[in-house]
CSV table of C-alpha atoms in Angstrom, one decimal:
chain,number,residue,atom,x,y,z
A,1385,MET,CA,104.1,135.4,116.7
A,1386,SER,CA,103.8,138.3,114.3
A,1387,ASN,CA,102.4,141.7,115.2
A,1388,ASN,CA,100.6,144.3,113.2
A,1389,SER,CA,103.8,145.8,111.8
A,1390,THR,CA,105.5,142.5,110.9
A,1391,PRO,CA,104.2,140.3,108.1
A,1392,ALA,CA,103.1,136.9,109.3
A,1393,ARG,CA,105.5,134.1,108.5
A,1394,ILE,CA,103.7,131.1,107.0
A,1395,LYS,CA,105.1,127.7,106.2
A,1396,VAL,CA,103.2,126.0,103.4
A,1397,ILE,CA,103.3,122.2,103.1
A,1398,LEU,CA,102.4,120.7,99.8
A,1399,ALA,CA,102.0,117.0,99.0
A,1400,ALA,CA,102.8,116.2,95.4
A,1401,TYR,CA,102.3,113.2,93.2
A,1402,ASN,CA,102.3,113.1,89.4
A,1403,GLY,CA,101.6,116.8,89.3
A,1404,ALA,CA,104.1,117.9,86.6
A,1405,GLY,CA,101.3,119.4,84.5
A,1406,TRP,CA,100.0,121.7,87.3
A,1407,ILE,CA,102.5,122.2,90.1
A,1408,VAL,CA,104.5,125.2,88.7
A,1409,PRO,CA,101.5,127.6,88.5
A,1410,GLN,CA,100.4,126.5,91.9
A,1411,VAL,CA,103.7,127.1,93.6
A,1412,GLN,CA,104.0,130.5,91.8
A,1413,SER,CA,100.6,131.5,93.2
A,1414,ILE,CA,101.9,130.6,96.7
A,1415,LEU,CA,105.1,132.5,96.3
A,1416,ALA,CA,103.1,135.5,95.0
A,1417,GLN,CA,101.0,135.8,98.2
A,1418,GLN,CA,100.7,139.4,99.3
A,1419,GLY,CA,101.3,140.8,102.8
A,1420,VAL,CA,102.9,137.7,104.3
A,1421,GLU,CA,106.3,136.0,104.3
A,1422,VAL,CA,105.9,132.5,102.8
A,1423,SER,CA,108.1,129.4,102.4
A,1424,VAL,CA,107.0,126.1,100.8
A,1425,VAL,CA,108.0,122.5,101.6
A,1426,ILE,CA,107.0,120.1,98.8
A,1427,ALA,CA,107.1,116.3,99.3
A,1428,ASP,CA,107.1,114.4,96.0
A,1429,ASP,CA,105.5,111.0,96.7
A,1430,HIS,CA,107.7,109.0,94.3
A,1431,SER,CA,105.9,110.4,91.2
A,1432,ARG,CA,105.9,108.4,88.0
A,1433,ASP,CA,106.1,111.6,86.0
A,1434,ALA,CA,108.6,114.5,86.1
A,1435,THR,CA,107.2,116.3,89.1
A,1436,PHE,CA,110.4,116.4,91.0
A,1437,GLN,CA,112.5,117.5,88.0
A,1438,VAL,CA,110.0,120.2,87.0
A,1439,VAL,CA,110.0,121.8,90.4
A,1440,ARG,CA,113.7,121.6,90.7
A,1441,GLU,CA,114.2,123.2,87.3
A,1442,HIS,CA,111.7,126.1,87.8
A,1443,PHE,CA,112.6,126.9,91.4
A,1444,ALA,CA,116.3,126.0,91.7
A,1445,GLN,CA,117.2,129.6,92.5
A,1446,GLU,CA,114.2,130.1,94.9
A,1447,PRO,CA,115.3,129.9,98.5
A,1448,ARG,CA,111.7,129.8,99.7
A,1449,VAL,CA,111.1,126.4,98.1
A,1450,THR,CA,112.3,123.2,99.6
A,1451,MET,CA,111.8,120.0,97.6
A,1452,LEU,CA,111.8,116.5,99.2
A,1453,GLU,CA,111.7,113.3,97.2
A,1454,ARG,CA,110.4,110.1,98.8
A,1455,PRO,CA,112.2,106.9,97.8
A,1456,GLN,CA,108.9,105.0,98.1
A,1457,GLY,CA,105.3,106.2,97.6
A,1458,SER,CA,103.1,106.4,100.7
A,1459,GLY,CA,100.0,105.3,98.8
A,1460,SER,CA,97.8,108.4,99.0
A,1461,ALA,CA,97.8,112.2,99.3
A,1462,GLY,CA,96.5,111.8,102.9
A,1463,ALA,CA,99.4,109.5,103.8
A,1464,ASN,CA,101.9,111.9,102.2
A,1465,PHE,CA,100.5,114.8,104.2
A,1466,ARG,CA,100.5,112.9,107.5
A,1467,ASN,CA,104.2,112.0,106.8
A,1468,MET,CA,104.8,115.8,106.3
A,1469,TYR,CA,103.0,116.5,109.6
A,1470,ARG,CA,105.5,114.3,111.4
A,1471,GLU,CA,108.6,115.4,109.5
A,1472,THR,CA,108.2,119.1,108.7
A,1473,GLU,CA,110.1,121.5,111.0
A,1474,ILE,CA,108.4,124.9,110.9
A,1475,GLY,CA,111.1,127.0,112.5
A,1476,GLN,CA,109.9,130.5,113.2
A,1477,ALA,CA,106.7,130.3,111.3
A,1478,ASP,CA,103.6,131.9,112.9
A,1479,PHE,CA,101.2,129.8,110.8
A,1480,VAL,CA,101.1,126.6,108.8
A,1481,ALA,CA,99.0,126.2,105.6
A,1482,LEU,CA,98.2,123.1,103.5
A,1483,ALA,CA,98.4,123.1,99.7
A,1484,ASP,CA,97.4,120.7,96.9
A,1485,GLN,CA,99.6,120.6,93.8
A,1486,ASP,CA,97.0,121.6,91.2
A,1487,ASP,CA,95.2,124.7,92.4
A,1488,ILE,CA,95.7,128.5,92.0
A,1489,TRP,CA,95.6,130.6,95.1
A,1490,ASN,CA,94.1,134.1,95.2
A,1491,PRO,CA,96.9,136.6,95.9
A,1492,ASP,CA,95.3,137.5,99.3
A,1493,LYS,CA,94.5,134.0,100.4
A,1494,LEU,CA,97.0,133.8,103.2
A,1495,ALA,CA,96.7,137.4,104.3
A,1496,ARG,CA,92.9,137.0,104.5
A,1497,ALA,CA,93.2,133.8,106.5
A,1498,VAL,CA,95.6,135.4,109.0
A,1499,ALA,CA,93.3,138.4,109.4
A,1500,ARG,CA,90.3,136.2,110.0
A,1501,LEU,CA,92.2,134.0,112.5
A,1502,ASN,CA,93.3,137.1,114.4
A,1503,THR,CA,89.9,138.9,114.3
A,1504,ASP,CA,87.9,135.8,115.2
A,1505,ARG,CA,90.5,134.6,117.7
A,1506,THR,CA,90.4,131.2,116.3
A,1507,ASP,CA,93.1,128.5,115.8
A,1508,GLY,CA,92.2,126.9,112.5
A,1509,TYR,CA,90.8,128.3,109.2
A,1510,SER,CA,89.2,127.0,106.0
A,1511,SER,CA,87.4,128.7,103.2
A,1512,ALA,CA,85.1,128.3,100.3
A,1513,VAL,CA,86.6,127.6,96.9
A,1514,THR,CA,85.8,128.2,93.3
A,1515,ALA,CA,85.8,124.8,91.6
A,1516,THR,CA,86.6,124.9,87.8
A,1517,TRP,CA,86.4,122.2,85.2
A,1518,ASP,CA,88.2,121.8,81.9
A,1519,GLY,CA,85.0,122.8,79.9
A,1520,GLY,CA,84.9,126.2,81.6
A,1521,GLU,CA,82.2,125.5,84.2
A,1522,THR,CA,82.7,127.0,87.6
A,1523,LYS,CA,81.0,126.6,90.9
A,1524,VAL,CA,81.6,128.1,94.3
A,1525,LEU,CA,81.7,125.4,97.0
A,1526,THR,CA,80.7,127.0,100.2
A,1527,GLN,CA,80.8,125.6,103.8
A,1528,ASN,CA,78.1,125.3,106.5
A,1529,PRO,CA,79.6,127.0,109.6
A,1530,ALA,CA,76.8,125.8,111.9
A,1531,THR,CA,78.8,123.2,113.8
A,1532,THR,CA,77.0,120.5,115.9
A,1533,ALA,CA,78.2,118.8,119.1
A,1534,ALA,CA,79.8,116.0,117.1
A,1535,ASP,CA,80.1,117.1,113.4
A,1536,HIS,CA,83.9,116.5,113.7
A,1537,LEU,CA,83.3,112.7,114.1
A,1538,PHE,CA,81.6,112.6,110.7
A,1539,GLU,CA,83.4,115.1,108.5
A,1540,GLY,CA,86.2,117.6,108.1
A,1541,ALA,CA,86.1,121.4,107.7
A,1542,GLY,CA,86.0,121.6,103.9
A,1543,GLN,CA,88.8,121.4,101.4
A,1544,GLY,CA,92.1,120.8,103.2
A,1545,CYS,CA,93.9,122.9,100.5
A,1546,THR,CA,92.3,126.0,102.2
A,1547,PHE,CA,93.5,125.1,105.7
A,1548,VAL,CA,95.6,127.6,107.7
A,1549,MET,CA,96.4,126.9,111.4
A,1550,ARG,CA,98.4,128.6,114.1
A,1551,ALA,CA,101.9,127.3,114.6
A,1552,ASP,CA,101.3,126.1,118.1
A,1553,PHE,CA,98.2,124.2,117.0
A,1554,PHE,CA,100.2,122.6,114.2
A,1555,VAL,CA,103.0,121.6,116.6
A,1556,LYS,CA,100.4,119.9,118.8
A,1557,VAL,CA,99.0,118.0,115.7
A,1558,GLN,CA,102.6,117.0,114.8
A,1559,ASP,CA,103.3,115.7,118.3
A,1560,PHE,CA,100.0,113.7,118.3
A,1561,CYS,CA,100.8,112.2,114.9
A,1562,ARG,CA,104.3,111.2,116.0
A,1563,LYS,CA,102.9,109.5,119.2
A,1564,ASN,CA,99.8,107.9,117.6
A,1565,GLN,CA,100.9,106.9,114.1
A,1566,ALA,CA,98.9,103.6,114.0
A,1567,ALA,CA,95.7,105.4,114.9
A,1568,VAL,CA,96.1,108.4,112.6
A,1569,GLU,CA,96.9,106.2,109.6
A,1570,LYS,CA,93.5,104.6,109.8
A,1571,LEU,CA,91.9,107.9,108.9
A,1572,HIS,CA,92.1,108.5,105.2
A,1573,TYR,CA,91.7,112.2,105.2
A,1574,HIS,CA,94.6,114.3,106.5
A,1575,ASP,CA,92.4,117.4,106.7
A,1576,TRP,CA,89.6,115.7,108.6
A,1577,LEU,CA,92.3,114.7,111.1
A,1578,VAL,CA,93.3,118.3,111.7
A,1579,TYR,CA,89.7,119.5,112.3
A,1580,LEU,CA,89.0,116.5,114.5
A,1581,LEU,CA,91.9,117.3,116.7
A,1582,SER,CA,91.0,120.9,116.9
A,1583,ARG,CA,87.6,120.0,118.3
A,1584,ALA,CA,89.0,117.3,120.7
A,1585,TRP,CA,91.2,120.1,122.1
A,1586,GLN,CA,88.3,122.6,122.3
A,1587,LEU,CA,90.0,125.0,119.8
A,1588,ARG,CA,88.0,127.3,117.7
A,1589,TRP,CA,87.6,127.3,113.9
A,1590,THR,CA,86.8,129.9,111.2
A,1591,PHE,CA,84.7,128.9,108.2
A,1592,ASP,CA,85.2,131.7,105.6
A,1593,GLN,CA,82.4,131.9,103.1
A,1594,GLN,CA,84.5,133.9,100.6
A,1595,PRO,CA,86.4,131.7,98.1
A,1596,SER,CA,90.2,131.9,98.5
A,1597,MET,CA,91.4,129.9,95.5
A,1598,THR,CA,90.6,128.2,92.1
A,1599,TYR,CA,90.0,124.5,92.9
A,1600,ARG,CA,90.9,122.8,89.6
A,1601,GLN,CA,89.0,119.7,88.7
A,1602,HIS,CA,90.5,117.1,86.4
A,1603,ALA,CA,90.7,113.3,85.8
A,1604,LEU,CA,93.6,112.8,88.2
A,1605,ASN,CA,92.0,114.4,91.3
A,1606,GLU,CA,92.2,111.9,94.1
A,1607,ILE,CA,89.4,113.8,95.9
A,1608,GLY,CA,87.5,116.4,94.0
A,1609,ALA,CA,84.2,118.2,93.7
A,1610,ARG,CA,81.9,115.5,92.4
A,1611,LYS,CA,78.6,116.7,91.1
A,1612,GLY,CA,74.9,115.7,91.0
A,1613,ILE,CA,73.7,112.2,91.1
A,1614,SER,CA,77.2,110.7,90.7
A,1615,ALA,CA,78.2,112.4,93.9
A,1616,ILE,CA,75.2,111.0,95.8
A,1617,ARG,CA,75.8,107.5,94.4
A,1618,HIS,CA,79.5,107.6,95.3
A,1619,ARG,CA,78.8,108.7,98.9
A,1620,LEU,CA,76.1,106.0,99.3
A,1621,ALA,CA,78.4,103.4,98.0
A,1622,LEU,CA,81.1,104.3,100.5
A,1623,ILE,CA,78.5,104.0,103.3
A,1624,ARG,CA,77.0,100.7,102.2
A,1625,ASN,CA,80.3,98.9,101.5
A,1626,GLY,CA,81.5,99.7,105.1
A,1627,TRP,CA,84.3,102.0,104.2
A,1628,TYR,CA,82.7,105.1,105.8
A,1629,GLY,CA,81.9,103.1,108.9
A,1630,GLY,CA,85.6,102.3,109.2
A,1631,GLN,CA,86.4,106.0,108.9
A,1632,LEU,CA,83.9,106.8,111.6
A,1633,ALA,CA,85.5,104.2,113.9
A,1634,ALA,CA,89.0,105.7,113.1
A,1635,ALA,CA,87.8,109.3,113.8
A,1636,SER,CA,86.2,108.2,117.1
A,1637,GLU,CA,89.3,106.4,118.2
A,1638,ILE,CA,91.5,109.5,117.5
A,1639,TYR,CA,89.0,111.8,119.2
A,1640,LEU,CA,89.1,109.7,122.4
A,1641,LEU,CA,92.9,109.3,122.2
A,1642,ALA,CA,93.3,113.1,121.9
A,1643,GLY,CA,91.4,113.5,125.2
A,1644,GLY,CA,88.1,114.6,123.6
A,1645,ASN,CA,85.6,114.7,126.4
A,1646,GLY,CA,82.6,116.7,125.1
A,1647,ASP,CA,79.7,114.7,126.7
A,1648,VAL,CA,77.8,114.3,123.4
A,1649,ALA,CA,80.7,113.7,121.2
A,1650,ALA,CA,82.5,111.3,123.5
A,1651,ASP,CA,79.3,109.2,124.0
A,1652,LEU,CA,78.8,109.1,120.3
A,1653,ALA,CA,82.4,108.2,119.7
A,1654,ARG,CA,82.0,105.2,121.9
A,1655,ARG,CA,78.7,104.3,120.1
A,1656,LEU,CA,80.6,104.3,116.8
A,1657,ASP,CA,83.0,101.6,118.0
A,1658,PRO,CA,82.4,98.7,115.6
A,1659,LYS,CA,81.9,96.1,118.4
A,1660,ARG,CA,79.3,98.3,120.2
A,1661,ARG,CA,77.4,99.6,117.1
A,1662,HIS,CA,76.8,96.0,115.9
A,1663,ALA,CA,75.6,94.8,119.2
A,1664,ASN,CA,72.0,94.9,120.5
A,1665,GLY,CA,70.5,95.0,117.0
A,1666,LEU,CA,67.6,97.4,116.4
A,1667,ILE,CA,67.8,99.1,119.8
A,1668,ASN,CA,71.4,100.3,119.2
A,1669,ARG,CA,70.6,101.3,115.6
A,1670,LEU,CA,67.7,103.4,116.8
A,1671,ALA,CA,69.8,105.1,119.4
A,1672,LEU,CA,72.7,105.7,117.0
A,1673,ALA,CA,70.3,107.1,114.3
A,1674,HIS,CA,68.8,109.5,116.8
A,1675,ALA,CA,72.2,110.7,117.9
A,1676,VAL,CA,73.4,111.2,114.4
A,1677,ALA,CA,70.2,113.0,113.4
A,1678,ARG,CA,70.8,115.5,116.2
A,1679,HIS,CA,74.6,115.8,116.3
A,1680,GLY,CA,76.0,114.6,113.1
A,1681,ARG,CA,77.3,116.5,110.0
A,1682,ARG,CA,76.7,120.2,109.8
A,1683,ARG,CA,74.1,120.2,107.0
A,1684,GLY,CA,70.7,118.9,108.0
A,1685,SER,CA,70.3,116.9,104.7
A,1686,ASP,CA,73.5,115.1,105.4
A,1687,ARG,CA,72.4,114.3,108.9
A,1688,ALA,CA,69.2,112.8,107.6
A,1689,VAL,CA,71.0,110.6,105.1
A,1690,LEU,CA,73.4,109.4,107.8
A,1691,ALA,CA,70.6,108.8,110.3
A,1692,PHE,CA,68.9,106.6,107.7
A,1693,ALA,CA,72.2,104.7,107.1
A,1694,ALA,CA,72.6,104.1,110.8
A,1695,LEU,CA,69.1,102.8,111.1
A,1696,ALA,CA,69.7,100.5,108.1
A,1697,GLY,CA,72.8,99.2,109.8
A,1698,TRP,CA,75.1,100.4,107.0
A,1699,PHE,CA,77.6,101.6,109.6
C-alpha cells in the first residue's frame, strides 16, 4: 500500500468493443493522470472494427498499456468486465479502477479518488460525471449518497467507469467471481456486482458529488444517460417484461452467496426469490411493496416506483 510520499499505484481495467473511434483519447486521458502511477489492461471483446489495431498502433511503445484480444466475443460489456475480474493480475497495485472505452477522464480523477478513499477510510469509490452529447448539450449526473438498508439489492453505485477500489477489495471480488461464475453471470451489470459485494462484506463506499470525467453519449453506448420520458419508459419496460425482476433475483442470490447477513437486506433478498415472491398472492406483494418502499433504491422517487411495481406484481 502506498504512503504519503509514494504515488499510489493503480491498475485500470478497460473493456473495449468497437471503440476505434473513441478509445485513443480515453487511454491518453488515463495515462495523463496526475499524482499516481497508472497502468492499463485493455480487453478487446472481438471487435468488428479496428479497435485492437488502433490501440496497438498508438501505444506500441507504451509499457503501461497491455492489450488483450479475445478470440470470441463475450456478448456484453458487463461480461467482458467480469472476465477481466477473473483474469487480471494486479501485481503490486494499491488500487484498481474501471474504465469505459469512450470517455475522457479529468487529469486528477484517480488522485482525487485515492484521496477520498483514504480520507473517508472507505473501500470503494464512485463519482458524479458530466454527460455530453454530440449536439453540445451537457448535464452533470450526480449520485444520491443516502444509502438504505438494502439499496444494493436494487441498484449499483452509479457509473462503473468512475469506480476505484482498494486492491484487497478487488482481489476479494476476483476470488468470488472465480468461485461463483454461474451466479455472477446472471447479473448483467458488472458495476452493480462490485457495489453489491461491498455491502455484503460490510465495506464502506464513497459517493463523490464532484464530476471526475466527461461521460460521452452516442448511438453505440450500451448503457448511457437516457433522458426524460424515454428514460422512464425504458425503465418501466424492463420492469414490466420481467427483466428487472430477474436481475433482482440474481443480485439477491449473489448477496446471500457472499455471506450478506444484514437483517433487513437478507430478509428482502429471500423475499425476492422468484418462487417466494410469486407465492401467497396479494399478501406477499403487499409485504414486498412495503419493504421496497422503506429499504429499496437510494432516491425516494425510485423507491415509490418500485413499490408500485411490486404491488402490481411486475417483479
